[in-house]
CSV table of C-alpha atoms and ligand atoms in Angstrom, one decimal:
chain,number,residue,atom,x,y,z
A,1,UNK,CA,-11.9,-19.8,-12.6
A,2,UNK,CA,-10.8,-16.8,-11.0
A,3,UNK,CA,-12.5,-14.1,-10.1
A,4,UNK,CA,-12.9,-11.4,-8.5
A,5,UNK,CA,-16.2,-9.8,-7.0
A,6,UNK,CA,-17.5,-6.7,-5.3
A,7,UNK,CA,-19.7,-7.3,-2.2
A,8,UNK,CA,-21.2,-4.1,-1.0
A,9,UNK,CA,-23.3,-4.4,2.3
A,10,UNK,CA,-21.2,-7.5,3.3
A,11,UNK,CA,-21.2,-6.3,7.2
A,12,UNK,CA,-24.9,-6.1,7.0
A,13,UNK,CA,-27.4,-9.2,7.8
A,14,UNK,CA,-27.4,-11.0,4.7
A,15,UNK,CA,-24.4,-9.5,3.4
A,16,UNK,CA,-22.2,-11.4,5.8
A,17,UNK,CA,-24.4,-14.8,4.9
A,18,UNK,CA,-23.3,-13.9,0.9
A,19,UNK,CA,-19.6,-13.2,2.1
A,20,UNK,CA,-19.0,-16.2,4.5
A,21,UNK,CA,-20.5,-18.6,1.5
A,22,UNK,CA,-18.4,-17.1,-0.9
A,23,UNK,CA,-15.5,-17.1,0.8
A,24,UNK,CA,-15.7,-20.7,1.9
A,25,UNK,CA,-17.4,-22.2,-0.9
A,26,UNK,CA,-14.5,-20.5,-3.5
A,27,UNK,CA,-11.2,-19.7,-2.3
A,28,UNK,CA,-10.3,-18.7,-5.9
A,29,UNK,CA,-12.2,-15.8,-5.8
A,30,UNK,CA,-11.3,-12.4,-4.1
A,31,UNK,CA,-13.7,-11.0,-2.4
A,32,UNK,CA,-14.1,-7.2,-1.6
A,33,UNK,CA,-16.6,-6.3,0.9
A,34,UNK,CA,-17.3,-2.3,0.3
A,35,UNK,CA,-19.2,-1.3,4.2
A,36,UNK,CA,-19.9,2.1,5.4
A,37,UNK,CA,-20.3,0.6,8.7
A,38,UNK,CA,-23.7,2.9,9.2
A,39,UNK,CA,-25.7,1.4,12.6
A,40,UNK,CA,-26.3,-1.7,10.7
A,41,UNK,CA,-22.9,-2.9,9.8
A,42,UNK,CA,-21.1,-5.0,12.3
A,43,UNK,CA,-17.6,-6.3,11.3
A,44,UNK,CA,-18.7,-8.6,14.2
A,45,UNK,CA,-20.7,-10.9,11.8
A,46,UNK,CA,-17.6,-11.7,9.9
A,47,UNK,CA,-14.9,-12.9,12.6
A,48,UNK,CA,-14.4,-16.2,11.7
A,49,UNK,CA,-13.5,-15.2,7.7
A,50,UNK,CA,-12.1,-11.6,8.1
A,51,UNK,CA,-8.2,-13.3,8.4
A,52,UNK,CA,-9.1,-15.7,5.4
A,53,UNK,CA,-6.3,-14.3,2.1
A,54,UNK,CA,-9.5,-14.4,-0.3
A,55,UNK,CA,-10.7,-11.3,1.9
A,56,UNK,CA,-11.1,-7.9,1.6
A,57,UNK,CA,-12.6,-5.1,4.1
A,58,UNK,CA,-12.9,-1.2,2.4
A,59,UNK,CA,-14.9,1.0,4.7
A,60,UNK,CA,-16.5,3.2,2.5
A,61,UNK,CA,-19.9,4.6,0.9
A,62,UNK,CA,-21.4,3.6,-2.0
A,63,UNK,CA,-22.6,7.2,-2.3
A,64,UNK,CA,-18.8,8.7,-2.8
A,65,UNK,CA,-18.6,8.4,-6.5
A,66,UNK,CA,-14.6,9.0,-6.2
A,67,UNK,CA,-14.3,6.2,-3.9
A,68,UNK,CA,-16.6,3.5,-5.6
A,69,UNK,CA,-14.2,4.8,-9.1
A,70,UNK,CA,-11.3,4.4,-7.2
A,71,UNK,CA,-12.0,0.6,-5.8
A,72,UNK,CA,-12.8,-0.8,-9.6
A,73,UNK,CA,-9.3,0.7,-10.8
A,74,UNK,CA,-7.7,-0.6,-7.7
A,75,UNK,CA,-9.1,-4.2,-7.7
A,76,UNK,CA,-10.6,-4.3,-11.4
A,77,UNK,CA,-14.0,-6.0,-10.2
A,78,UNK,CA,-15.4,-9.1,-12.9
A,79,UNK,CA,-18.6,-8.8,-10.7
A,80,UNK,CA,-20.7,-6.6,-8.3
A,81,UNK,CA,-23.1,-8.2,-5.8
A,82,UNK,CA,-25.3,-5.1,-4.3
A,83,UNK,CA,-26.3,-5.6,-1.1
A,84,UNK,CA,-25.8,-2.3,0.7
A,85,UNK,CA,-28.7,-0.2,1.4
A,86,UNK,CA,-31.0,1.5,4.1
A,87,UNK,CA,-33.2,-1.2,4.9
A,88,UNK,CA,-35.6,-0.7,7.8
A,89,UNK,CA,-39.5,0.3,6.8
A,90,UNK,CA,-39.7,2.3,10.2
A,91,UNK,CA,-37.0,4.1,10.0
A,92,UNK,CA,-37.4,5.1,6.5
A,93,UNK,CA,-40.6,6.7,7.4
A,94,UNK,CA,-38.8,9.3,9.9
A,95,UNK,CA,-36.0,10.2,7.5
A,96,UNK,CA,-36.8,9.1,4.1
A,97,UNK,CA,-33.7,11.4,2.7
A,98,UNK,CA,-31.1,8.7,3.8
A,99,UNK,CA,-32.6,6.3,1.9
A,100,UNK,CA,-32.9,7.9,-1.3
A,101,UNK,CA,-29.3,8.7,-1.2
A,102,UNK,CA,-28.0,5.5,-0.4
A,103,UNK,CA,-30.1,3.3,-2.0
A,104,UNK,CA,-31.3,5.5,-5.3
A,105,UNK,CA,-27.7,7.7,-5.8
A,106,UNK,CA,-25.8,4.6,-4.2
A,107,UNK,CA,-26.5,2.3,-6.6
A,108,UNK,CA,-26.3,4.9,-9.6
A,109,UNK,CA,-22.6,5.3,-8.5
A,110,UNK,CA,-21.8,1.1,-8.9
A,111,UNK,CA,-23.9,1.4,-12.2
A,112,UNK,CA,-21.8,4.1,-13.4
A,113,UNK,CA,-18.6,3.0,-12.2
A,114,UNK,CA,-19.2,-1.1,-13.6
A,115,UNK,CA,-19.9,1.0,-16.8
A,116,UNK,CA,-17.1,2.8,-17.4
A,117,UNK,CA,-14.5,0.4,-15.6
A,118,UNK,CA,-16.0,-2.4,-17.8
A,119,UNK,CA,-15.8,0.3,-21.3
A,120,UNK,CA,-19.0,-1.5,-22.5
A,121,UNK,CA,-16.7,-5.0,-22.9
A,122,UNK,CA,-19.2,-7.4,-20.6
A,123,UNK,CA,-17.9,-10.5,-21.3
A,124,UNK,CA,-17.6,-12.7,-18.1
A,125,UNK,CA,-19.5,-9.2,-16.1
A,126,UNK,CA,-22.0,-9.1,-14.2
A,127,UNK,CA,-23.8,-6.5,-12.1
A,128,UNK,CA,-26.5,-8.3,-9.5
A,129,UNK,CA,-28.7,-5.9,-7.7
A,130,UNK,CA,-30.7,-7.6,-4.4
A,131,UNK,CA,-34.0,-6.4,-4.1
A,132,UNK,CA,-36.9,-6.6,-2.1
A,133,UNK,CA,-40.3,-8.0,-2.6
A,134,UNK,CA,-42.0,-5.4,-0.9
A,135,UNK,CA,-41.2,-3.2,-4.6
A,136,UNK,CA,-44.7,-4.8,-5.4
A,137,UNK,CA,-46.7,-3.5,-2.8
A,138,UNK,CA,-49.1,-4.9,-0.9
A,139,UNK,CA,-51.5,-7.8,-1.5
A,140,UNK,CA,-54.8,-8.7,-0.3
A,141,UNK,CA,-56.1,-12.4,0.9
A,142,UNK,CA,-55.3,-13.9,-2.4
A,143,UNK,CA,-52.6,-14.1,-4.9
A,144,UNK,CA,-48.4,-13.9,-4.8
A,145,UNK,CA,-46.4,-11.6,-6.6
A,146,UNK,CA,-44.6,-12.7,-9.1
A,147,UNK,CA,-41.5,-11.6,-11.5
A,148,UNK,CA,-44.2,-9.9,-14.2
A,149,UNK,CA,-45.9,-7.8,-11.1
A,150,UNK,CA,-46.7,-4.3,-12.1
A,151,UNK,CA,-44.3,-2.4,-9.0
A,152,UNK,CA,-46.2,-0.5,-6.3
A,153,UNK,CA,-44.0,0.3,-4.0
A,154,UNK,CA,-45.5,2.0,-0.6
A,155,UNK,CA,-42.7,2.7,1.7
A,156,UNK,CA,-39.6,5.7,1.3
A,157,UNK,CA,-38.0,2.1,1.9
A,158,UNK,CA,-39.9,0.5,-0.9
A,159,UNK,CA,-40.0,3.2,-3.1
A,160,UNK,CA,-36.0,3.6,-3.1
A,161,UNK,CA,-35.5,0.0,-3.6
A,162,UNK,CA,-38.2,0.0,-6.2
A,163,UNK,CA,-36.3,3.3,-8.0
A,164,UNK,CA,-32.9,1.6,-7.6
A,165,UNK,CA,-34.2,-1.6,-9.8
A,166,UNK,CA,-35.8,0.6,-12.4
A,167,UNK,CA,-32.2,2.4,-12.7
A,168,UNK,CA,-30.4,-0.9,-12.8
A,169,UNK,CA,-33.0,-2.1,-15.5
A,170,UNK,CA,-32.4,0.9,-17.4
A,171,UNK,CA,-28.5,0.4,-17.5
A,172,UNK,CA,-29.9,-2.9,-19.2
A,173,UNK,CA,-31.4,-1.6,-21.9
A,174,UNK,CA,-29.6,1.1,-22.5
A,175,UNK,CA,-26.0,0.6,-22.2
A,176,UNK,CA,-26.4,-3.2,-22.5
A,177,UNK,CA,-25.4,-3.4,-19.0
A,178,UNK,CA,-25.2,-7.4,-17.9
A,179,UNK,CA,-27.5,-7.2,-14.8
A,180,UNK,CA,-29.5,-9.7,-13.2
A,181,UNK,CA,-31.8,-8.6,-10.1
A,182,UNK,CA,-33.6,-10.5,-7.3
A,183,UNK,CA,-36.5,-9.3,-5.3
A,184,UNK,CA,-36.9,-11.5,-2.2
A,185,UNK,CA,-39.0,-11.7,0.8
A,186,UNK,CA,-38.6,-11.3,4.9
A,187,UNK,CA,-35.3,-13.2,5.9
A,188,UNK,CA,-34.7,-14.5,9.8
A,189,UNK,CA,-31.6,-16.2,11.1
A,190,UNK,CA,-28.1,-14.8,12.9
A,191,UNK,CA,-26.6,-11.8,12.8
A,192,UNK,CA,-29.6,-9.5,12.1
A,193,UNK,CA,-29.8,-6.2,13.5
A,194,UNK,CA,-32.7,-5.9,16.2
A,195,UNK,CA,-34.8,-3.7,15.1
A,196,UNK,CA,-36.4,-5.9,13.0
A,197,UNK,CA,-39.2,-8.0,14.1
A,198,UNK,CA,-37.7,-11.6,15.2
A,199,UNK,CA,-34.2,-10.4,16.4
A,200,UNK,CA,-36.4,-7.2,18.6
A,201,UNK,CA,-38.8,-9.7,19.9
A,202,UNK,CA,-36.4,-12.6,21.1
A,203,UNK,CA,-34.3,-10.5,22.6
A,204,UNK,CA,-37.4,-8.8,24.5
A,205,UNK,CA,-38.9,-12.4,25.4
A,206,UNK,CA,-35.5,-12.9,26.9
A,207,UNK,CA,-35.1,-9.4,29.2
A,208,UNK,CA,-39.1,-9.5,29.6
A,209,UNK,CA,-40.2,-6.4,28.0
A,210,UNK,CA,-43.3,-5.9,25.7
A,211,UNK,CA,-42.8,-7.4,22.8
A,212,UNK,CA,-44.2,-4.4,20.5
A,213,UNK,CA,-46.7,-6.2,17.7
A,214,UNK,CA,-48.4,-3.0,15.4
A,215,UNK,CA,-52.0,-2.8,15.0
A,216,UNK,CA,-53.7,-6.1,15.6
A,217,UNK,CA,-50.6,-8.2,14.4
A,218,UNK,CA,-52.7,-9.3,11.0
A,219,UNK,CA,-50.2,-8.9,8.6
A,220,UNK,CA,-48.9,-11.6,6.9
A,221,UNK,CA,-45.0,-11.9,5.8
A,222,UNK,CA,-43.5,-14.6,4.1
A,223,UNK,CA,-40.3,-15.9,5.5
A,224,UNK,CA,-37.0,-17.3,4.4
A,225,UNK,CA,-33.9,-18.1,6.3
A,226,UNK,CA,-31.0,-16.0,5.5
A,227,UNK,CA,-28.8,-19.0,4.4
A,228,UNK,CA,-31.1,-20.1,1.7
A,229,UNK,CA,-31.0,-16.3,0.4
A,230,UNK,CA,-27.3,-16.8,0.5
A,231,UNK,CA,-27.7,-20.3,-1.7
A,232,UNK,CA,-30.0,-18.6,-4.3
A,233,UNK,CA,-27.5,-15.9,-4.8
A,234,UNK,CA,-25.1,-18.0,-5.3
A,235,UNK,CA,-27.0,-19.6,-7.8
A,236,UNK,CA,-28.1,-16.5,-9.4
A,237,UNK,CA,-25.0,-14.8,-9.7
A,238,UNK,CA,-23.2,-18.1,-11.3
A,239,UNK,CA,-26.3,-19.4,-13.7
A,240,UNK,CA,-28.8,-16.6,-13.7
A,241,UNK,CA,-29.6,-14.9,-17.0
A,242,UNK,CA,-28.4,-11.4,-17.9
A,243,UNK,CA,-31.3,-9.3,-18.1
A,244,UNK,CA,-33.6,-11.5,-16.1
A,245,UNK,CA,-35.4,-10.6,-12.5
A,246,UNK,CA,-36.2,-13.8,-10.1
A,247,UNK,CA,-38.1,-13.5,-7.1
A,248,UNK,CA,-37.1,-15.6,-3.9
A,249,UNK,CA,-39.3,-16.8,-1.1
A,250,UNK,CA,-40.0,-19.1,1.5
A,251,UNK,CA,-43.0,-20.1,1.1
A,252,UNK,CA,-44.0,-19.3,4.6
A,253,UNK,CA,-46.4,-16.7,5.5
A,254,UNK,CA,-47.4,-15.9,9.1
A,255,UNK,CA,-49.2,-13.5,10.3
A,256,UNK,CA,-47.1,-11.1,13.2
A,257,UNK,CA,-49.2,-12.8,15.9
A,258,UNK,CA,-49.0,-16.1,14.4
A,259,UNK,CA,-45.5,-15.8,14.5
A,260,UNK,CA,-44.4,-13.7,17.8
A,261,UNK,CA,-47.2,-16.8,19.4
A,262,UNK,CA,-44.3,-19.5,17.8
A,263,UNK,CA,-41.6,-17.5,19.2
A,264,UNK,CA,-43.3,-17.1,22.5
A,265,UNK,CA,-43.6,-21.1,22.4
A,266,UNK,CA,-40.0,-22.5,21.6
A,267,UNK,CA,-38.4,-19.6,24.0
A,268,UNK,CA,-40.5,-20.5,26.8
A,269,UNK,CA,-39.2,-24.3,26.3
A,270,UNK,CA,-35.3,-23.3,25.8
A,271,UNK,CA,-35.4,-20.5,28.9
A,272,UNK,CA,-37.2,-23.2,31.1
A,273,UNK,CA,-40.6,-21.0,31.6
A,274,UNK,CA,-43.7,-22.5,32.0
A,275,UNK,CA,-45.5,-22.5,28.4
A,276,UNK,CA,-47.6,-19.0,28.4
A,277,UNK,CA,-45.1,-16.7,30.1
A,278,UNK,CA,-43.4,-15.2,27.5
A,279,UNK,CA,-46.4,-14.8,25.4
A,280,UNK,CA,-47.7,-12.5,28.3
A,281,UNK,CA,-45.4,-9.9,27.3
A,282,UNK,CA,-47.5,-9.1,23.9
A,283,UNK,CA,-48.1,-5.5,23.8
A,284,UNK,CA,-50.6,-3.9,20.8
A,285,UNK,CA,-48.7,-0.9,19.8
A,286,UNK,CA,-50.1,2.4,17.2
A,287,UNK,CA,-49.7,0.7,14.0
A,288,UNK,CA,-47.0,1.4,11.3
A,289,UNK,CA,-48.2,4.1,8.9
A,290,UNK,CA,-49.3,3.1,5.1
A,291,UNK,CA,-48.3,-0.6,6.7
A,292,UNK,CA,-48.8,-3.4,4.0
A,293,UNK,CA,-51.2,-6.0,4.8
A,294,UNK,CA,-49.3,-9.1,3.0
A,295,UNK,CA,-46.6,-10.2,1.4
A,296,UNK,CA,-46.4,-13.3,-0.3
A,297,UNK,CA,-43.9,-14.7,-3.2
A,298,UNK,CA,-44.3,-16.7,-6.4
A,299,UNK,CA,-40.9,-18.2,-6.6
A,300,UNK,CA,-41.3,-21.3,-8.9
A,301,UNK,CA,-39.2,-19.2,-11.8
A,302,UNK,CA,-36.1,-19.7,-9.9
A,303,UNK,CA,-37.3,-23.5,-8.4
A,304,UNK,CA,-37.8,-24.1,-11.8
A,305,UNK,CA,-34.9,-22.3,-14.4
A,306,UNK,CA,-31.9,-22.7,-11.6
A,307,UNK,CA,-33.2,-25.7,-9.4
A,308,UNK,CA,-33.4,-23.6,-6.2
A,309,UNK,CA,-35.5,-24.3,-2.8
A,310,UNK,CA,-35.2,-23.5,0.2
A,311,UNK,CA,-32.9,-26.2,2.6
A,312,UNK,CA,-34.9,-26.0,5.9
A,313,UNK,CA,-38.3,-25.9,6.9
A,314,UNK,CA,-39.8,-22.8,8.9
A,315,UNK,CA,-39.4,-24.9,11.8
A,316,UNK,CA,-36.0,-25.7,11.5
A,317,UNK,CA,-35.3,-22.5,10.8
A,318,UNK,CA,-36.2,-20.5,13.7
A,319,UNK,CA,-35.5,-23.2,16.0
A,320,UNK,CA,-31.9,-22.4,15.0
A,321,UNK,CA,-32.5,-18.6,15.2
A,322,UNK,CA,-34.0,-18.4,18.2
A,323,UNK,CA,-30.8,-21.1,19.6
A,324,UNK,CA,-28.5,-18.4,18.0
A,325,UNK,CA,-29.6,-15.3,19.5
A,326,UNK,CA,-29.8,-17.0,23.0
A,327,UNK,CA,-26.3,-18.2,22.5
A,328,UNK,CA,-24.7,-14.5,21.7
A,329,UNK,CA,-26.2,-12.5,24.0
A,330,UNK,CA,-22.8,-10.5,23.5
A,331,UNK,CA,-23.4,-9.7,20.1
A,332,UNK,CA,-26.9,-8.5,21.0
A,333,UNK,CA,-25.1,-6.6,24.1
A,334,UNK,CA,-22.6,-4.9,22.0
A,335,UNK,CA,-25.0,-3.9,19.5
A,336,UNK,CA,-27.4,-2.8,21.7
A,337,UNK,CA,-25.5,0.7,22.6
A,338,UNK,CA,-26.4,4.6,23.1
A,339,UNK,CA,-27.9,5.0,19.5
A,340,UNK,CA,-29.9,1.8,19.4
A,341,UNK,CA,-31.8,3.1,22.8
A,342,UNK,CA,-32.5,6.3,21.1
A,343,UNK,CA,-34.3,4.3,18.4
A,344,UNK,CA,-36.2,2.5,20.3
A,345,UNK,CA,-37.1,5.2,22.5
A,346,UNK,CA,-38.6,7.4,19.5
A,347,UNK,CA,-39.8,4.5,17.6
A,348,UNK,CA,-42.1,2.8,20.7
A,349,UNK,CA,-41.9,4.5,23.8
A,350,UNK,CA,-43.0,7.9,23.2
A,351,UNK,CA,-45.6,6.9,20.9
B,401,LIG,P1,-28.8,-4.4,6.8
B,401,LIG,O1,-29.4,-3.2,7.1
B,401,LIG,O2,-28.6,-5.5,7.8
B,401,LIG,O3,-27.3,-4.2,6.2
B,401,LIG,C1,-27.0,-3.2,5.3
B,401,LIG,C2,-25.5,-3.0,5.2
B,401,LIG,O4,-25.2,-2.0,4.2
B,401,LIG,C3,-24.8,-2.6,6.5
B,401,LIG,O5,-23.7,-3.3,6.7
B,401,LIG,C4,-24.5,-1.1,6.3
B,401,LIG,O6,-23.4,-0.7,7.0
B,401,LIG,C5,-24.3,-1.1,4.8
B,401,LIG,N1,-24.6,0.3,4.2
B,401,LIG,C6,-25.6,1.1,4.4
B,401,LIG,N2,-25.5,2.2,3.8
B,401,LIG,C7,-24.3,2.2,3.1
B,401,LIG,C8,-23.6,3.1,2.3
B,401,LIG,N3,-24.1,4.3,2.0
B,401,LIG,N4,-22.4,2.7,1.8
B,401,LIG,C9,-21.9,1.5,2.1
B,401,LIG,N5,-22.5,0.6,2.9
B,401,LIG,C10,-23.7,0.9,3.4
B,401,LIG,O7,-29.6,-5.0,5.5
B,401,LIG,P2,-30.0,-6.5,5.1
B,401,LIG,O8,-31.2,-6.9,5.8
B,401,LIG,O9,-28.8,-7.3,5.2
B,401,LIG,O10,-30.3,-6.2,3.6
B,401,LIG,C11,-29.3,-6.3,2.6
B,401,LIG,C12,-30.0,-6.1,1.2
B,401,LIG,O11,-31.0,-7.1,1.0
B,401,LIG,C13,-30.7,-4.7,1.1
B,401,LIG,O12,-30.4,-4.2,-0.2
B,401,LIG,C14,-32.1,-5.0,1.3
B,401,LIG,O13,-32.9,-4.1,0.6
B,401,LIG,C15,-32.2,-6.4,0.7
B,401,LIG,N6,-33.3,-7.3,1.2
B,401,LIG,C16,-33.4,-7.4,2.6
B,401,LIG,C17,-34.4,-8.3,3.1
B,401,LIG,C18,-34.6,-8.6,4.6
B,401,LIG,O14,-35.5,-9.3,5.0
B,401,LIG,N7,-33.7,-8.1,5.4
B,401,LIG,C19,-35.3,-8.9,2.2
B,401,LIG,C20,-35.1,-8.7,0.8
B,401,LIG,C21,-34.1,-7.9,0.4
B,402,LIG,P1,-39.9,-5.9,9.8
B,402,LIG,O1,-39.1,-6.9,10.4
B,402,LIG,O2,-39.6,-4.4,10.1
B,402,LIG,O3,-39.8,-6.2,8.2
B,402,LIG,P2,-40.7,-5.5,7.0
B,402,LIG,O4,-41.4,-4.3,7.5
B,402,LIG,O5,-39.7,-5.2,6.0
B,402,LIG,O6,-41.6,-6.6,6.5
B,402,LIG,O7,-41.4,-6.1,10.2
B,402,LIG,C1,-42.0,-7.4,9.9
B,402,LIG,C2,-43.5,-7.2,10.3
B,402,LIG,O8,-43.6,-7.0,11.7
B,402,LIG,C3,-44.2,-6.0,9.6
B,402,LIG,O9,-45.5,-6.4,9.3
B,402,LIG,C4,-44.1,-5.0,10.7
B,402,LIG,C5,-44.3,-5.8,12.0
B,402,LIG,N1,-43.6,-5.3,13.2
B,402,LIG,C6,-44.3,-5.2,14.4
B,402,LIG,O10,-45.4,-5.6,14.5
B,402,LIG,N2,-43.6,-4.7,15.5
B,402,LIG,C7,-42.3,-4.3,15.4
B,402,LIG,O11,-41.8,-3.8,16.4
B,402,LIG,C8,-41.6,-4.4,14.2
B,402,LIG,C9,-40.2,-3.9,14.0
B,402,LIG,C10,-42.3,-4.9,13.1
């Protein structure tokens, strides 16, 4: 069947996964990727599919109401996959304001626009929202959060994300709107921007600077690689139920050290350093403020209703991350400009 779908955030991280699956996996569908192309977007990630004829690139933002109205008349969306959004904890705590406007007043515009382009006929619609686990809060030792957990959000980050799903959930109930939302946990793989802890920290093992671990590297996170997001929203958006939330996970928790120790191990093997070098450059930075302890996901609804799981083990996984990052130093390079520095600069080495 044809179709064709709205992809907003598709020059981001997992974005260009969702876009790169879609476009090979269904070459009857158009696909429109809607970017802003803030700091985080990187047409880059999407060389090899950006000629393909099932393709569409609109730089825009989600928070120009005009525009977002003008793309449904223009390409008369059957679906929206919402990806775009402010993403990073750390930064979100130096300018929460960004974040509430992309990701809060952002996703109100789709919602409105899917609305009235769709004039409340929602056969064959659907609106999926991507979401974060970290809506839930934080846990202690014990326990995973699961699709029924009471929302606790603790970050500007969090509490955007958390405010966008309670807006897409009220679009739900009151105008019927056909939207499905999935709240998953920490991805890894290619392509993601390096501010974030594995991409930061491979690429500091390989220049041999600190790698910066907050606090006493305690908290837990629990991982999935980005291609097995990419698979469950796949899944989700083709047999997921209107109305219904399923949370994605890997499975995998690590503490920071735990993992930045695993890190430390395979790059010392692939750069030819004697095991224990790169480990050396573990530096105990101030800790993030309000950080959350642990994350950890419950994900047997979707295991069980839609038959997902994850494709490769933890192992697998970052083995091919850390292969990636090594191999593309010139996407790191290029990404790694005047603005990036400046980041880093305020975020770690003027603390
Ligand atoms: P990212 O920061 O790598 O990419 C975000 C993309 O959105 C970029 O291409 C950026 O240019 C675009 N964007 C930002 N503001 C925009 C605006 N106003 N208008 C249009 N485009 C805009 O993020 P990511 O890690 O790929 O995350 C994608 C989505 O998945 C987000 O909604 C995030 O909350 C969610 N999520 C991420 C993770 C994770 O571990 N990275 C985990 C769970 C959920
Ligand atoms: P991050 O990749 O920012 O994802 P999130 O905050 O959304 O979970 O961080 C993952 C974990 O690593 C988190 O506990 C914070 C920690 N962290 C560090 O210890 N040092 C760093 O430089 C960064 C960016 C994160």
């Amino acid at each position: 069947m044809q179709k064709t779908i709205l992809i907003t955030g598709g020059a981001g991280f997992i974005g260009s996964h969702v876009i790169r699956l879609f476009i090979n996996k269904y070459p009857d569908y158009k696909i429109v990727n809607l970017d802003a192309l803030t700091y985080a977007g990187n047409l880059e990630n999407l060389e090899d599919i950006s000629s393909k004829d099932n393709y569409r690139f609109e730089k825009g933002d989600i928070t120009d109401a005009e525009l977002v109205n003008t793309l449904f008349k223009k390409y008369a969306f059957d679906g929206v996959i919402h990806l775009a959004a402010e993403s990073h904890v750390d930064r979100s705590i130096s300018d929460p304001g960004t974040f509430i406007k992309t990701n809060i007043l952002g996703t109100v515009n789709l919602l409105n626009a899917a609305r009235n382009f769709w004039k409340d006929n929602f056969e064959n619609k659907r609106f999926y929202h991507i979401s974060t686990d970290e809506v839930y809060g934080s846990l202690g030792n014990e326990g995973f959060f699961s699709e029924t957990t009471a929302y606790d959000p603790r970050s500007p980050y969090s509490a955007s994300k958390a405010s966008s799903d309670h807006l897409v959930r009220a679009y739900l109930h009151t105008y019927k709107l056909p939207v499905v939302i999935t709240n998953c946990s920490n991805n890894y793989g290619p392509n993601q921007f390096p501010e974030k802890l594995i991409p930061l920290a491979i690429n500091n093992i390989k220049h041999n600077k600190p790698i910066p671990i907050y606090g006493k590297g305690e908290n837990i996170r629990d991982w999935l690689y980005v291609i097995d997001h990419a698979n469950a929203v796949d899944l989700v958006f083709h047999k997921g139920k209107n109305g219904e939330t399923y949370n994605i996970g890997g499975n995998n928790e690590r503490t920071n050290i735990a993992l930045i120790h695993k890190l430390c191990e395979i790059a010392d093997r692939k750069l030819g350093r004697k095991p224990g070098v790169s480990s050396k450059l573990i530096t105990f930075v101030k800790d993030r403020a309000g950080h959350d302890l642990r994350y950890a996901i419950d994900s047997s609804k979707i295991q069980n209703e839609l038959g997902w799981k994850p494709s490769v083990t933890f192992d697998e996984g970052i083995e091919k991350t850390i292969e990636w990052y090594l191999q593309n130093e010139g996407w790191m390079n290029r990404i790694i400009d005047g603005s990036y520095e400046k980041y880093y600069e305020n975020q770690y080495e003027k603390r």
